[in-house]
PDB file of C-alpha atoms in Angstrom:
ATOM      1  CA  MET A 180      46.140 -99.971  30.645  1.00 50.00           C
ATOM      2  CA  GLU A 181      49.408 -98.388  31.646  1.00 59.00           C
ATOM      3  CA  PRO A 182      50.291 -95.541  29.253  1.00 62.00           C
ATOM      4  CA  SER A 183      53.701 -95.457  27.622  1.00 68.00           C
ATOM      5  CA  LEU A 184      56.127 -92.587  28.119  1.00 71.00           C
ATOM      6  CA  GLY A 185      55.194 -91.291  24.680  1.00 70.00           C
ATOM      7  CA  GLN A 186      51.504 -91.281  25.544  1.00 75.00           C
ATOM      8  CA  ARG A 187      52.063 -89.463  28.827  1.00 75.00           C
ATOM      9  CA  ALA A 188      54.262 -86.961  27.016  1.00 78.00           C
ATOM     10  CA  ALA A 189      51.469 -86.357  24.493  1.00 79.00           C
ATOM     11  CA  LEU A 190      48.891 -85.499  27.159  1.00 83.00           C
ATOM     12  CA  SER A 191      51.462 -83.377  28.996  1.00 83.00           C
ATOM     13  CA  GLN A 192      51.900 -81.444  25.761  1.00 81.00           C
ATOM     14  CA  LEU A 193      48.168 -80.735  25.704  1.00 84.00           C
ATOM     15  CA  ALA A 194      48.175 -79.737  29.386  1.00 84.00           C
ATOM     16  CA  ALA A 195      50.776 -77.065  28.605  1.00 84.00           C
ATOM     17  CA  VAL A 196      48.520 -75.299  26.068  1.00 86.00           C
ATOM     18  CA  PRO A 197      47.057 -72.139  27.676  1.00 87.00           C
ATOM     19  CA  GLY A 198      43.385 -72.718  28.391  1.00 89.00           C
ATOM     20  CA  VAL A 199      43.462 -76.532  28.412  1.00 90.00           C
ATOM     21  CA  VAL A 200      42.040 -77.877  31.691  1.00 91.00           C
ATOM     22  CA  GLY A 201      42.600 -81.593  31.122  1.00 90.00           C
ATOM     23  CA  SER A 202      42.286 -84.496  28.688  1.00 91.00           C
ATOM     24  CA  MET A 203      41.642 -88.217  28.617  1.00 91.00           C
ATOM     25  CA  VAL A 204      41.539 -91.164  26.234  1.00 90.00           C
ATOM     26  CA  PHE A 205      38.723 -93.709  26.544  1.00 90.00           C
ATOM     27  CA  ASP A 206      37.856 -96.769  24.479  1.00 88.00           C
ATOM     28  CA  GLN A 207      34.680 -98.187  22.950  1.00 87.00           C
ATOM     29  CA  ALA A 208      33.895-100.069  26.169  1.00 88.00           C
ATOM     30  CA  GLY A 209      33.900 -96.794  28.117  1.00 90.00           C
ATOM     31  CA  ALA A 210      37.145 -97.539  29.960  1.00 91.00           C
ATOM     32  CA  VAL A 211      39.490 -94.591  30.569  1.00 91.00           C
ATOM     33  CA  ALA A 212      42.848 -95.703  29.171  1.00 86.00           C
ATOM     34  CA  PHE A 213      44.754 -92.727  30.608  1.00 86.00           C
ATOM     35  CA  SER A 214      44.051 -89.131  31.539  1.00 87.00           C
ATOM     36  CA  GLU A 215      45.683 -85.840  32.514  1.00 88.00           C
ATOM     37  CA  PHE A 216      43.323 -83.870  34.754  1.00 90.00           C
ATOM     38  CA  PRO A 217      43.965 -81.778  37.896  1.00 88.00           C
ATOM     39  CA  PRO A 218      43.386 -83.671  41.188  1.00 87.00           C
ATOM     40  CA  VAL A 219      40.195 -81.671  41.825  1.00 88.00           C
ATOM     41  CA  PHE A 220      38.464 -83.720  39.086  1.00 90.00           C
ATOM     42  CA  ASP A 221      36.822 -86.869  40.433  1.00 89.00           C
ATOM     43  CA  THR A 222      38.163 -90.014  38.745  1.00 89.00           C
ATOM     44  CA  ALA A 223      34.833 -91.803  39.134  1.00 92.00           C
ATOM     45  CA  GLY A 224      33.081 -88.873  37.458  1.00 91.00           C
ATOM     46  CA  LEU A 225      35.436 -88.982  34.476  1.00 91.00           C
ATOM     47  CA  GLU A 226      34.943 -92.736  34.162  1.00 93.00           C
ATOM     48  CA  ALA A 227      31.161 -92.292  34.314  1.00 93.00           C
ATOM     49  CA  LEU A 228      31.336 -89.648  31.571  1.00 92.00           C
ATOM     50  CA  ALA A 229      33.423 -91.942  29.363  1.00 92.00           C
ATOM     51  CA  GLY A 230      30.978 -94.799  29.913  1.00 92.00           C
ATOM     52  CA  THR A 231      27.961 -92.626  29.075  1.00 92.00           C
ATOM     53  CA  LEU A 232      29.510 -91.268  25.879  1.00 90.00           C
ATOM     54  CA  SER A 233      30.770 -94.598  24.580  1.00 88.00           C
ATOM     55  CA  ALA A 234      27.353 -96.214  25.146  1.00 89.00           C
ATOM     56  CA  ASP A 235      25.488 -93.487  23.252  1.00 88.00           C
ATOM     57  CA  GLY A 236      24.562 -94.483  19.710  1.00 84.00           C
ATOM     58  CA  TYR A 237      24.443 -90.897  18.431  1.00 80.00           C
ATOM     59  CA  PHE A 238      27.892 -90.209  19.855  1.00 84.00           C
ATOM     60  CA  GLN A 239      29.349 -93.264  18.130  1.00 81.00           C
ATOM     61  CA  GLU A 240      27.681 -92.250  14.865  1.00 82.00           C
ATOM     62  CA  TRP A 241      29.002 -88.665  15.030  1.00 82.00           C
ATOM     63  CA  LEU A 242      32.528 -89.764  15.878  1.00 81.00           C
ATOM     64  CA  ALA A 243      32.843 -92.778  13.609  1.00 78.00           C
ATOM     65  CA  GLY A 244      36.100 -93.184  11.687  1.00 73.00           C
ATOM     66  CA  ASP A 245      39.675 -92.204  12.478  1.00 71.00           C
ATOM     67  CA  HIS A 246      39.370 -88.493  11.643  1.00 74.00           C
ATOM     68  CA  ALA A 247      35.957 -87.548  13.058  1.00 83.00           C
ATOM     69  CA  SER A 248      35.733 -84.610  15.466  1.00 84.00           C
ATOM     70  CA  LEU A 249      33.224 -82.811  17.678  1.00 86.00           C
ATOM     71  CA  ASP A 250      33.619 -79.337  19.177  1.00 86.00           C
ATOM     72  CA  LEU A 251      31.101 -78.347  21.878  1.00 86.00           C
ATOM     73  CA  GLN A 252      31.153 -74.795  23.244  1.00 84.00           C
ATOM     74  CA  PHE A 253      29.371 -73.681  26.417  1.00 80.00           C
ATOM     75  CA  GLY A 254      29.162 -70.413  28.321  1.00 76.00           C
ATOM     76  CA  ASP A 255      31.904 -71.440  30.728  1.00 80.00           C
ATOM     77  CA  GLY A 256      33.888 -74.003  28.776  1.00 86.00           C
ATOM     78  CA  ARG A 257      34.602 -75.987  25.657  1.00 90.00           C
ATOM     79  CA  VAL A 258      34.851 -79.752  25.045  1.00 91.00           C
ATOM     80  CA  ILE A 259      36.706 -81.118  22.035  1.00 90.00           C
ATOM     81  CA  LEU A 260      36.496 -84.779  20.998  1.00 91.00           C
ATOM     82  CA  ARG A 261      38.637 -86.517  18.389  1.00 90.00           C
ATOM     83  CA  SER A 262      38.287 -90.097  17.238  1.00 87.00           C
ATOM     84  CA  MET A 263      41.216 -92.512  17.212  1.00 82.00           C
ATOM     85  CA  GLU A 264      41.519 -96.163  16.316  1.00 75.00           C
ATOM     86  CA  GLN A 265      38.833 -97.806  18.517  1.00 79.00           C
ATOM     87  CA  ALA A 266      39.027 -94.933  21.008  1.00 87.00           C
ATOM     88  CA  TRP A 267      38.412 -91.219  21.539  1.00 89.00           C
ATOM     89  CA  LEU A 268      40.374 -88.280  22.912  1.00 90.00           C
ATOM     90  CA  LEU A 269      38.439 -85.763  25.033  1.00 92.00           C
ATOM     91  CA  VAL A 270      39.888 -82.329  25.831  1.00 92.00           C
ATOM     92  CA  LEU A 271      38.276 -79.892  28.295  1.00 92.00           C
ATOM     93  CA  CYS A 272      39.161 -76.204  27.805  1.00 92.00           C
ATOM     94  CA  THR A 273      38.250 -72.765  29.102  1.00 90.00           C
ATOM     95  CA  PRO A 274      36.573 -70.276  26.714  1.00 86.00           C
ATOM     96  CA  GLN A 275      39.887 -68.376  26.539  1.00 85.00           C
ATOM     97  CA  VAL A 276      41.879 -71.343  25.152  1.00 86.00           C
ATOM     98  CA  ASN A 277      44.498 -70.463  22.554  1.00 81.00           C
ATOM     99  CA  ALA A 278      42.638 -72.043  19.611  1.00 81.00           C
ATOM    100  CA  PRO A 279      45.429 -71.966  16.961  1.00 82.00           C
ATOM    101  CA  LEU A 280      47.973 -73.449  19.370  1.00 83.00           C
ATOM    102  CA  LEU A 281      45.462 -76.077  20.521  1.00 84.00           C
ATOM    103  CA  SER A 282      44.718 -77.085  16.930  1.00 85.00           C
ATOM    104  CA  MET A 283      48.412 -77.572  16.144  1.00 84.00           C
ATOM    105  CA  SER A 284      48.981 -79.473  19.386  1.00 85.00           C
ATOM    106  CA  LEU A 285      46.025 -81.781  18.728  1.00 86.00           C
ATOM    107  CA  THR A 286      47.419 -82.688  15.330  1.00 84.00           C
ATOM    108  CA  GLN A 287      50.740 -83.685  16.890  1.00 82.00           C
ATOM    109  CA  VAL A 288      49.198 -85.417  19.895  1.00 84.00           C
ATOM    110  CA  LEU A 289      46.809 -87.568  17.872  1.00 83.00           C
ATOM    111  CA  ARG A 290      49.723 -88.748  15.765  1.00 81.00           C
ATOM    112  CA  ARG A 291      51.553 -89.886  18.902  1.00 79.00           C
ATOM    113  CA  LEU A 292      48.735 -91.528  20.796  1.00 78.00           C
ATOM    114  CA  ARG A 293      48.209 -95.242  20.143  1.00 55.00           C
ATOM    115  CA  LEU A 294      45.917 -97.674  21.923  1.00 45.00           C
ATOM    116  CA  GLY A 295      46.316-100.863  19.893  1.00 37.00           C
ATOM    117  CA  GLY A 296      49.470-102.858  19.090  1.00 32.00           C
ATOM    118  CA  GLU A 297      52.951-101.704  20.039  1.00 36.00           C
ATOM    119  CA  PRO A 298      53.151 -98.164  21.415  1.00 37.00           C
ATOM    120  CA  ALA A 299      55.168 -95.667  19.422  1.00 41.00           C
ATOM    121  CA  ARG A 300      58.713 -95.337  20.732  1.00 46.00           C
ATOM    122  CA  ALA A 301      59.187 -92.166  22.693  1.00 45.00           C
ATOM    123  CA  THR A 302      61.820 -89.802  21.390  1.00 49.00           C
ATOM    124  CA  THR A 303      64.390 -88.086  23.601  1.00 50.00           C
ATOM    125  CA  GLY A 304      62.288 -84.937  23.438  1.00 52.00           C
ATOM    126  CA  GLU A 305      59.149 -86.829  24.476  1.00 45.00           C
ATOM    127  CA  LEU A 306      60.939 -88.409  27.426  1.00 44.00           C
ATOM    128  CA  ALA A 307      62.109 -84.988  28.563  1.00 52.00           C
ATOM    129  CA  LEU A 308      58.592 -83.576  28.187  1.00 47.00           C
ATOM    130  CA  ALA A 309      57.092 -86.443  30.184  1.00 45.00           C
ATOM    131  CA  ALA A 310      59.567 -85.891  33.010  1.00 48.00           C
ATOM    132  CA  ALA A 311      59.308 -82.114  33.059  1.00 51.00           C
ATOM    133  CA  PRO A 312      56.526 -80.315  34.953  1.00 53.00           C
ATOM    134  CA  PRO A 313      53.852 -78.679  32.756  1.00 51.00           C
ATOM    135  CA  ALA A 314      54.802 -75.238  31.503  1.00 53.00           C
ATOM    136  CA  ARG A 315      53.346 -72.403  33.552  1.00 58.00           C
ATOM    137  CA  PRO A 316      50.589 -70.707  31.546  1.00 55.00           C
ATOM    138  CA  PRO A 317      51.047 -67.000  30.828  1.00 64.00           C
ATOM    139  CA  GLU A 318      49.379 -64.424  33.036  1.00 74.00           C
ATOM    140  CA  PRO A 319      45.856 -63.596  31.805  1.00 79.00           C
ATOM    141  CA  SER A 320      45.550 -60.323  29.940  1.00 85.00           C
ATOM    142  CA  LEU A 321      43.267 -57.483  31.001  1.00 85.00           C
ATOM    143  CA  LEU A 322      40.749 -58.654  28.394  1.00 86.00           C
ATOM    144  CA  ASP A 323      40.931 -62.218  29.752  1.00 86.00           C
ATOM    145  CA  ARG A 324      40.198 -60.989  33.293  1.00 85.00           C
ATOM    146  CA  LEU A 325      37.263 -58.879  32.130  1.00 88.00           C
ATOM    147  CA  GLN A 326      35.844 -61.779  30.120  1.00 84.00           C
ATOM    148  CA  ALA A 327      36.186 -64.084  33.124  1.00 87.00           C
ATOM    149  CA  LEU A 328      34.344 -61.549  35.295  1.00 86.00           C
ATOM    150  CA  VAL A 329      31.493 -61.342  32.784  1.00 87.00           C
ATOM    151  CA  THR A 330      31.258 -65.142  32.708  1.00 87.00           C
ATOM    152  CA  ALA A 331      31.138 -65.322  36.499  1.00 85.00           C
ATOM    153  CA  GLU A 332      28.515 -62.582  36.831  1.00 86.00           C
ATOM    154  CA  LEU A 333      26.283 -63.148  33.800  1.00 85.00           C
ATOM    155  CA  GLY A 334      26.850 -66.766  32.728  1.00 82.00           C
ATOM    156  CA  GLU A 335      24.983 -67.594  29.516  1.00 77.00           C
ATOM    157  CA  GLN A 336      23.436 -64.116  29.469  1.00 81.00           C
ATOM    158  CA  GLY A 337      26.838 -62.567  28.831  1.00 83.00           C
ATOM    159  CA  ALA A 338      27.277 -63.539  25.160  1.00 85.00           C
ATOM    160  CA  GLN A 339      26.809 -59.998  23.804  1.00 87.00           C
ATOM    161  CA  ALA A 340      28.992 -58.557  26.558  1.00 88.00           C
ATOM    162  CA  HIS A 341      31.782 -60.925  25.522  1.00 84.00           C
ATOM    163  CA  GLU A 342      31.434 -59.714  21.923  1.00 87.00           C
ATOM    164  CA  LEU A 343      31.712 -56.065  22.980  1.00 89.00           C
ATOM    165  CA  LEU A 344      34.860 -56.746  25.005  1.00 88.00           C
ATOM    166  CA  ALA A 345      36.434 -58.898  22.304  1.00 87.00           C
ATOM    167  CA  ALA A 346      35.907 -56.120  19.760  1.00 89.00           C
ATOM    168  CA  ALA A 347      37.814 -53.734  22.026  1.00 88.00           C
ATOM    169  CA  GLY A 348      40.761 -56.115  22.315  1.00 85.00           C
ATOM    170  CA  ASN A 349      43.454 -55.312  24.862  1.00 84.00           C
ATOM    171  CA  VAL A 350      43.407 -51.546  24.205  1.00 87.00           C
ATOM    172  CA  PRO A 351      42.645 -49.817  27.563  1.00 86.00           C
ATOM    173  CA  LYS A 352      40.855 -46.839  26.009  1.00 88.00           C
ATOM    174  CA  ALA A 353      38.635 -49.085  23.900  1.00 90.00           C
ATOM    175  CA  LEU A 354      37.981 -51.346  26.910  1.00 91.00           C
ATOM    176  CA  HIS A 355      36.752 -48.376  28.953  1.00 91.00           C
ATOM    177  CA  GLY A 356      34.140 -47.740  26.273  1.00 91.00           C
ATOM    178  CA  ALA A 357      33.243 -51.421  26.056  1.00 91.00           C
ATOM    179  CA  VAL A 358      32.768 -51.637  29.826  1.00 92.00           C
ATOM    180  CA  ALA A 359      30.352 -48.712  29.700  1.00 92.00           C
ATOM    181  CA  ASP A 360      28.442 -50.448  26.890  1.00 92.00           C
ATOM    182  CA  VAL A 361      28.314 -53.701  28.863  1.00 91.00           C
ATOM    183  CA  GLU A 362      26.956 -51.848  31.894  1.00 91.00           C
ATOM    184  CA  ARG A 363      24.227 -50.189  29.810  1.00 91.00           C
ATOM    185  CA  LEU A 364      23.352 -53.505  28.198  1.00 88.00           C
ATOM    186  CA  THR A 365      23.116 -55.234  31.584  1.00 90.00           C
ATOM    187  CA  ARG A 366      20.916 -52.463  32.984  1.00 90.00           C
ATOM    188  CA  LEU A 367      18.600 -52.690  29.973  1.00 87.00           C
ATOM    189  CA  PHE A 368      18.183 -56.465  29.748  1.00 85.00           C
ATOM    190  CA  ILE A 369      18.933 -57.788  33.248  1.00 89.00           C
ATOM    191  CA  SER A 370      18.742 -55.328  36.146  1.00 90.00           C
ATOM    192  CA  LYS A 371      20.044 -52.002  37.381  1.00 91.00           C
ATOM    193  CA  LYS A 372      21.562 -53.634  40.476  1.00 91.00           C
ATOM    194  CA  LYS A 373      23.474 -56.225  38.453  1.00 90.00           C
ATOM    195  CA  ALA A 374      24.639 -53.527  36.020  1.00 91.00           C
ATOM    196  CA  GLU A 375      26.004 -51.326  38.821  1.00 92.00           C
ATOM    197  CA  GLU A 376      27.730 -54.270  40.499  1.00 91.00           C
ATOM    198  CA  LEU A 377      29.294 -55.575  37.296  1.00 90.00           C
ATOM    199  CA  GLY A 378      30.290 -52.104  36.137  1.00 91.00           C
ATOM    200  CA  ARG A 379      32.003 -51.342  39.448  1.00 92.00           C
ATOM    201  CA  HIS A 380      34.017 -54.577  39.398  1.00 91.00           C
ATOM    202  CA  MET A 381      35.043 -54.102  35.775  1.00 90.00           C
ATOM    203  CA  ARG A 382      36.188 -50.521  36.359  1.00 91.00           C
ATOM    204  CA  GLU A 383      38.211 -51.687  39.360  1.00 90.00           C
ATOM    205  CA  LEU A 384      40.034 -54.137  37.080  1.00 87.00           C
ATOM    206  CA  LEU A 385      40.672 -51.374  34.555  1.00 89.00           C
ATOM    207  CA  GLU A 386      41.994 -49.003  37.197  1.00 89.00           C
ATOM    208  CA  ARG A 387      44.385 -51.600  38.620  1.00 84.00           C
ATOM    209  CA  ALA A 388      45.681 -52.428  35.141  1.00 80.00           C
ATOM    210  CA  THR A 389      46.141 -48.852  34.000  1.00 71.00           C
TER     211      THR A 389
END
């Protein structure tokens, strides 16, 4: 189905939230009603995912009703699902997504999205949002860059390293200590080579930032 201006504006609003990769709405038959994903995402792959989810009995049981939700977190991403009337909204995010802003945006977006009956009339603000290009996300912080490096180098093995960095926040002095702790942890539980490589890359980031 062709989305209304209000519906396109709603997904554009989600796309502007820092950390949101893309989103789509699919119905109980597994058909993608409309989506907002970067071109690098294969349309056929998204349609196959929607078909698989909608045909799964456990999925339908978990997300039954108009206010059901599911939040799945992985080492390199996060998938949020919200139920709507005879449909579902899927949002793909990075681990660094701005969670409070995303939560507020989802509340507004779900109120605006409609699949059955007459679409909600788009306001002047919605029309402007639909026509405007997505807002440019802010530059990642030093902590964001360090976390991304840990994810790239350690994958699922980097959970404790992420905790050490998060505890240090964006304070350079505290991050220097956290990087040393991450290097020691990597040497102890993974390998000396990986620890030296990761430690060198992290210190290079710190030096460039400070």
